[in-house]
Tab-separated table of N, CA, C and O in Angstrom:
chain	number	residue	atom	x	y	z
O	393	UNK	N	-25.237	70.503	98.382
O	393	UNK	CA	-25.234	72.005	98.886
O	393	UNK	C	-26.428	72.602	98.329
O	393	UNK	O	-26.753	73.486	98.774
O	394	UNK	N	-27.243	71.894	97.699
O	394	UNK	CA	-28.474	73.250	97.062
O	394	UNK	C	-29.810	72.781	98.057
O	394	UNK	O	-30.324	73.360	98.480
O	395	UNK	N	-29.573	71.515	98.844
O	395	UNK	CA	-30.475	70.987	99.678
O	395	UNK	C	-30.475	71.833	100.742
O	395	UNK	O	-31.569	72.186	101.378
O	396	UNK	N	-29.153	72.419	101.313
O	396	UNK	CA	-28.939	73.178	102.428
O	396	UNK	C	-29.446	74.674	101.885
O	396	UNK	O	-30.182	75.369	102.698
O	397	UNK	N	-29.259	74.888	101.200
O	397	UNK	CA	-29.866	76.418	100.610
O	397	UNK	C	-31.153	76.564	100.328
O	397	UNK	O	-31.657	77.425	100.883
O	398	UNK	N	-32.008	75.699	99.589
O	398	UNK	CA	-33.061	75.608	99.682
O	398	UNK	C	-33.785	75.580	101.096
O	398	UNK	O	-34.852	76.006	101.119
O	399	UNK	N	-33.183	74.352	101.906
O	399	UNK	CA	-33.781	74.364	103.444
O	399	UNK	C	-33.691	76.370	104.467
O	399	UNK	O	-34.351	76.443	104.944
O	400	UNK	N	-32.733	76.774	104.006
O	400	UNK	CA	-32.466	78.284	104.344
O	400	UNK	C	-33.529	78.789	103.798
O	400	UNK	O	-34.268	79.698	104.626
O	401	UNK	N	-33.771	78.764	102.470
O	401	UNK	CA	-34.666	79.512	101.892
O	401	UNK	C	-36.141	79.416	102.206
O	401	UNK	O	-37.126	80.279	102.783
O	402	UNK	N	-36.553	78.186	102.178
O	402	UNK	CA	-37.631	78.137	103.028
O	402	UNK	C	-37.989	78.164	104.123
O	402	UNK	O	-39.173	79.018	104.176
O	403	UNK	N	-37.060	78.201	105.095
O	403	UNK	CA	-37.161	78.769	106.197
O	403	UNK	C	-37.721	80.290	106.290
O	403	UNK	O	-38.115	80.302	107.235
O	404	UNK	N	-36.519	80.825	105.766
O	404	UNK	CA	-36.984	81.992	105.889
O	404	UNK	C	-37.886	82.488	105.057
O	404	UNK	O	-38.481	83.880	106.007
O	405	UNK	N	-38.164	81.938	104.361
O	405	UNK	CA	-39.825	82.457	103.860
O	405	UNK	C	-40.943	81.537	104.505
O	405	UNK	O	-41.831	82.815	104.979
O	406	UNK	N	-41.105	80.798	104.911
O	406	UNK	CA	-41.762	80.591	105.773
O	406	UNK	C	-42.200	81.313	107.055
O	406	UNK	O	-43.334	81.687	107.428
O	407	UNK	N	-40.906	81.928	107.896
O	407	UNK	CA	-41.076	82.494	109.092
O	407	UNK	C	-41.725	83.914	108.507
O	407	UNK	O	-42.416	84.565	109.142
O	408	UNK	N	-41.289	84.779	107.543
O	408	UNK	CA	-42.207	85.746	107.234
O	408	UNK	C	-43.184	85.964	106.541
O	408	UNK	O	-44.178	86.728	106.713
O	409	UNK	N	-43.721	84.878	105.921
O	409	UNK	CA	-44.843	84.569	105.475
O	409	UNK	C	-46.020	84.445	106.784
O	409	UNK	O	-47.311	85.038	107.209
O	410	UNK	N	-45.673	84.045	108.161
O	410	UNK	CA	-46.484	83.267	109.342
O	410	UNK	C	-46.957	85.012	109.692
O	410	UNK	O	-47.958	84.818	110.246
O	411	UNK	N	-46.078	85.233	110.027
O	411	UNK	CA	-46.165	86.620	110.666
O	411	UNK	C	-47.343	88.017	109.642
O	411	UNK	O	-48.333	88.879	110.445
O	412	UNK	N	-47.227	88.262	108.281
O	412	UNK	CA	-47.759	88.973	107.509
O	412	UNK	C	-49.150	87.901	107.431
O	412	UNK	O	-50.116	88.862	107.702
O	413	UNK	N	-49.471	86.893	107.738
O	413	UNK	CA	-50.757	86.019	107.691
O	413	UNK	C	-51.312	85.886	108.735
O	413	UNK	O	-52.298	86.734	109.016
O	414	UNK	N	-50.470	86.428	110.132
O	414	UNK	CA	-51.248	86.874	111.376
O	414	UNK	C	-51.977	87.649	110.845
O	414	UNK	O	-53.042	87.891	111.868
O	415	UNK	N	-50.732	89.549	110.864
O	415	UNK	CA	-51.859	90.303	111.239
O	415	UNK	C	-52.774	90.638	110.151
O	415	UNK	O	-53.971	91.172	110.449
O	416	UNK	N	-53.153	90.240	109.079
O	416	UNK	CA	-53.864	90.165	108.198
O	416	UNK	C	-54.823	89.262	108.393
O	416	UNK	O	-56.308	89.476	108.295
O	417	UNK	N	-54.715	87.864	109.318
O	417	UNK	CA	-56.296	87.620	109.471
O	417	UNK	C	-56.598	88.358	110.716
O	417	UNK	O	-58.107	88.736	111.095
O	418	UNK	N	-56.033	88.881	111.794
O	418	UNK	CA	-56.197	89.897	112.952
O	418	UNK	C	-56.993	91.236	111.903
O	418	UNK	O	-58.075	91.495	112.809
O	419	UNK	N	-56.554	91.723	110.945
O	419	UNK	CA	-57.257	92.840	110.861
O	419	UNK	C	-58.790	92.164	109.938
O	419	UNK	O	-59.727	93.403	109.994
O	420	UNK	N	-58.930	91.267	109.209
O	420	UNK	CA	-59.882	90.789	108.968
O	420	UNK	C	-60.942	90.480	109.816
O	420	UNK	O	-62.175	90.713	109.434
O	421	UNK	N	-60.559	90.264	111.517
O	421	UNK	CA	-61.463	90.092	112.069
O	421	UNK	C	-62.509	91.082	112.098
O	421	UNK	O	-63.626	91.050	112.856
O	422	UNK	N	-61.755	92.358	112.063
O	422	UNK	CA	-62.778	93.575	112.277
O	422	UNK	C	-63.839	93.603	111.015
O	422	UNK	O	-65.144	94.161	111.300
O	423	UNK	N	-63.557	93.551	110.219
O	423	UNK	CA	-64.775	93.475	108.874
O	423	UNK	C	-65.533	92.069	108.954
O	423	UNK	O	-66.555	92.129	108.809
O	424	UNK	N	-65.408	91.072	109.658
O	424	UNK	CA	-66.029	90.022	109.913
O	424	UNK	C	-67.084	90.166	110.752
O	424	UNK	O	-67.882	89.713	111.009
O	425	UNK	N	-66.416	90.739	112.238
O	425	UNK	CA	-67.469	90.961	112.966
O	425	UNK	C	-68.379	92.278	113.037
O	425	UNK	O	-69.252	93.094	113.524
O	426	UNK	N	-67.767	93.379	112.613
O	426	UNK	CA	-68.206	94.667	112.322
O	426	UNK	C	-68.617	95.441	113.054
O	426	UNK	O	-69.666	96.012	113.333
O	427	UNK	N	-67.518	95.696	114.102
O	427	UNK	CA	-67.794	96.097	115.782
O	427	UNK	C	-67.212	97.225	116.093
O	427	UNK	O	-65.743	96.906	115.778
O	428	UNK	N	-67.159	98.079	116.408
O	428	UNK	CA	-66.204	99.342	117.041
O	428	UNK	C	-65.387	99.083	117.967
O	428	UNK	O	-64.489	100.111	118.135
O	429	UNK	N	-65.589	98.133	118.981
O	429	UNK	CA	-64.762	97.575	120.346
O	429	UNK	C	-64.061	96.961	119.642
O	429	UNK	O	-62.863	96.804	120.106
O	430	UNK	N	-63.875	95.905	118.679
O	430	UNK	CA	-62.931	94.791	118.075
O	430	UNK	C	-62.005	95.636	117.318
O	430	UNK	O	-60.788	95.527	117.401
O	431	UNK	N	-62.187	97.254	116.922
O	431	UNK	CA	-60.932	97.828	115.743
O	431	UNK	C	-60.151	98.352	116.863
O	431	UNK	O	-58.866	97.725	116.422
O	432	UNK	N	-60.304	98.988	117.837
O	432	UNK	CA	-58.748	99.439	118.575
O	432	UNK	C	-58.251	98.045	119.147
O	432	UNK	O	-56.951	98.227	119.151
O	433	UNK	N	-58.614	97.077	119.238
O	433	UNK	CA	-57.918	96.003	119.845
O	433	UNK	C	-57.314	94.964	119.267
O	433	UNK	O	-56.607	94.537	119.155
O	434	UNK	N	-57.932	95.228	117.827
O	434	UNK	CA	-57.520	94.277	116.798
O	434	UNK	C	-55.581	95.008	116.382
O	434	UNK	O	-54.550	94.724	115.650
O	435	UNK	N	-55.905	96.568	116.128
O	435	UNK	CA	-54.845	97.079	115.794
O	435	UNK	C	-53.678	97.571	116.830
O	435	UNK	O	-52.682	97.408	116.393
O	436	UNK	N	-54.182	97.532	118.622
O	436	UNK	CA	-53.312	97.270	119.215
O	436	UNK	C	-52.524	95.423	119.083
O	436	UNK	O	-50.983	95.321	119.254
O	437	UNK	N	-53.322	94.553	119.190
O	437	UNK	CA	-52.418	93.626	118.630
O	437	UNK	C	-51.811	93.322	117.264
O	437	UNK	O	-50.562	92.669	117.609
O	438	UNK	N	-52.410	93.725	116.459
O	438	UNK	CA	-51.344	94.096	114.820
O	438	UNK	C	-49.881	94.704	115.321
O	438	UNK	O	-48.850	94.391	114.671
O	439	UNK	N	-50.016	96.042	115.951
O	439	UNK	CA	-49.238	96.611	116.439
O	439	UNK	C	-48.320	95.436	116.996
O	439	UNK	O	-46.974	95.669	116.919
O	440	UNK	N	-48.379	94.747	118.228
O	440	UNK	CA	-47.940	94.162	118.725
O	440	UNK	C	-46.910	92.661	117.888
O	440	UNK	O	-45.841	92.357	118.120
O	441	UNK	N	-48.154	92.211	117.091
O	441	UNK	CA	-47.320	91.064	116.249
O	441	UNK	C	-45.849	91.711	115.117
O	441	UNK	O	-45.506	91.188	114.732
O	442	UNK	N	-46.584	93.394	114.735
O	442	UNK	CA	-45.435	93.485	113.936
O	442	UNK	C	-44.090	93.965	114.516
O	442	UNK	O	-43.098	93.800	114.106
O	443	UNK	N	-43.995	93.959	116.069
O	443	UNK	CA	-43.089	94.430	116.865
O	443	UNK	C	-42.604	93.260	116.790
O	443	UNK	O	-41.284	92.875	116.739
O	444	UNK	N	-43.119	92.005	117.526
O	444	UNK	CA	-42.249	90.464	117.282
O	444	UNK	C	-41.866	89.908	115.915
O	444	UNK	O	-40.997	89.662	115.663
O	445	UNK	N	-42.654	90.573	115.065
O	445	UNK	CA	-42.404	90.096	113.831
O	445	UNK	C	-40.869	90.974	113.002
O	445	UNK	O	-40.069	90.227	112.393
O	446	UNK	N	-40.864	92.094	113.859
O	446	UNK	CA	-39.466	92.626	113.152
O	446	UNK	C	-38.330	91.915	114.158
O	446	UNK	O	-37.217	92.151	113.436
O	447	UNK	N	-38.110	91.627	115.291
O	447	UNK	CA	-37.529	91.144	116.088
O	447	UNK	C	-37.814	89.366	115.418
O	447	UNK	O	-36.062	89.426	115.472
O	448	UNK	N	-38.409	88.866	114.937
O	448	UNK	CA	-38.017	87.673	114.759
O	448	UNK	C	-37.249	87.810	112.718
O	448	UNK	O	-36.642	86.889	112.282
O	449	UNK	N	-37.416	89.149	111.931
O	449	UNK	CA	-36.490	89.435	110.953
O	449	UNK	C	-35.306	89.855	111.066
O	449	UNK	O	-34.361	88.621	110.081
O	450	UNK	N	-34.922	90.386	112.110
O	450	UNK	CA	-33.573	90.677	112.638
O	450	UNK	C	-32.702	89.227	113.247
O	450	UNK	O	-31.805	88.804	112.179
O	451	UNK	N	-33.880	88.141	113.781
O	451	UNK	CA	-33.111	87.218	114.388
O	451	UNK	C	-33.046	86.262	113.446
O	451	UNK	O	-32.064	85.673	112.835
O	452	UNK	N	-33.936	86.284	112.732
O	452	UNK	CA	-33.554	85.352	110.858
O	452	UNK	C	-32.576	85.760	110.227
O	452	UNK	O	-31.881	84.389	109.604
O	453	UNK	N	-32.469	86.847	110.504
O	453	UNK	CA	-31.560	87.216	108.927
O	453	UNK	C	-30.108	86.815	109.766
O	453	UNK	O	-29.179	86.439	109.473
O	454	UNK	N	-29.982	86.851	111.259
O	454	UNK	CA	-28.458	86.436	111.941
O	454	UNK	C	-28.234	85.017	111.267
O	454	UNK	O	-27.320	84.467	111.451
O	455	UNK	N	-29.411	84.108	111.853
O	455	UNK	CA	-29.452	83.120	111.425
O	455	UNK	C	-28.924	82.954	110.252
O	455	UNK	O	-27.702	81.499	109.685
O	456	UNK	N	-29.609	83.501	109.282
O	456	UNK	CA	-29.184	83.124	108.047
O	456	UNK	C	-28.217	83.292	107.472
O	456	UNK	O	-27.085	82.421	106.619
O	457	UNK	N	-27.297	84.380	107.833
O	457	UNK	CA	-26.204	84.783	107.160
O	457	UNK	C	-25.516	83.727	108.381
O	457	UNK	O	-24.127	83.587	107.612
O	458	UNK	N	-25.037	83.519	109.983
O	458	UNK	CA	-24.480	82.797	110.331
O	458	UNK	C	-24.472	81.011	109.646
O	458	UNK	O	-23.255	80.636	109.405
O	459	UNK	N	-25.462	80.787	109.160
O	459	UNK	CA	-25.790	79.367	108.646
O	459	UNK	C	-25.221	79.314	107.277
O	459	UNK	O	-24.460	78.695	106.528
O	460	UNK	N	-25.574	80.299	106.331
O	460	UNK	CA	-24.851	80.580	105.286
O	460	UNK	C	-23.282	81.019	105.247
O	460	UNK	O	-22.303	79.636	104.025
O	461	UNK	N	-22.852	81.490	106.496
O	461	UNK	CA	-21.085	81.374	106.706
O	461	UNK	C	-20.551	80.263	106.904
O	461	UNK	O	-19.465	79.418	106.410
O	462	UNK	N	-21.139	79.418	107.768
O	462	UNK	CA	-21.209	78.209	107.706
O	462	UNK	C	-21.076	77.079	106.995
O	462	UNK	O	-19.811	76.340	106.969
O	463	UNK	N	-22.537	76.761	106.220
O	463	UNK	CA	-22.162	76.102	104.743
O	463	UNK	C	-20.680	76.602	103.784
O	463	UNK	O	-20.317	75.622	103.345
O	464	UNK	N	-21.196	77.683	103.853
O	464	UNK	CA	-19.657	78.063	102.737
O	464	UNK	C	-18.487	77.717	103.190
O	464	UNK	O	-17.493	77.448	102.047
O	465	UNK	N	-18.500	77.672	104.618
O	465	UNK	CA	-17.044	77.432	104.958
O	465	UNK	C	-16.376	75.866	104.397
O	465	UNK	O	-15.648	75.575	104.382
O	466	UNK	N	-17.621	75.478	105.159
O	466	UNK	CA	-17.721	74.117	105.082
O	466	UNK	C	-18.016	73.328	103.428
O	466	UNK	O	-16.445	72.474	103.210
O	467	UNK	N	-17.970	74.115	103.064
O	467	UNK	CA	-18.129	73.558	101.244
O	467	UNK	C	-16.643	73.973	100.734
O	467	UNK	O	-16.136	73.394	99.694
O	468	UNK	N	-15.858	75.132	101.394
O	468	UNK	CA	-14.637	75.516	100.958
O	468	UNK	C	-13.505	74.606	101.519
O	468	UNK	O	-12.237	74.312	100.953
O	469	UNK	N	-13.609	73.659	102.397
O	469	UNK	CA	-12.500	73.271	103.281
O	469	UNK	C	-12.715	71.613	102.285
O	469	UNK	O	-13.360	71.360	101.917
O	470	UNK	N	-11.210	71.390	101.914
O	470	UNK	CA	-10.826	70.438	101.073
O	470	UNK	C	-10.731	68.732	102.503
O	470	UNK	O	-10.704	68.829	103.709
O	471	UNK	N	-11.615	67.989	101.604
O	471	UNK	CA	-11.562	66.694	102.461
O	471	UNK	C	-10.751	65.847	102.780
O	471	UNK	O	-9.780	65.490	101.368
């Protein structure tokens, strides 16, 4: 029971952290290169990644809810 819950938690955490790290790295490129041309490109890419991260968050919430309901149903079923 605990391993399934832990697996769900780790999956959700890794997916949420991945998007935040990608956004941070792209924004840090502006500081690294210190170029006015990279700024607008970095912001546009970050907006696209933010939209993708929003989609991933909704998808992960759906998957998390579905798997939680499935595991709870299996745990309540008598063998």
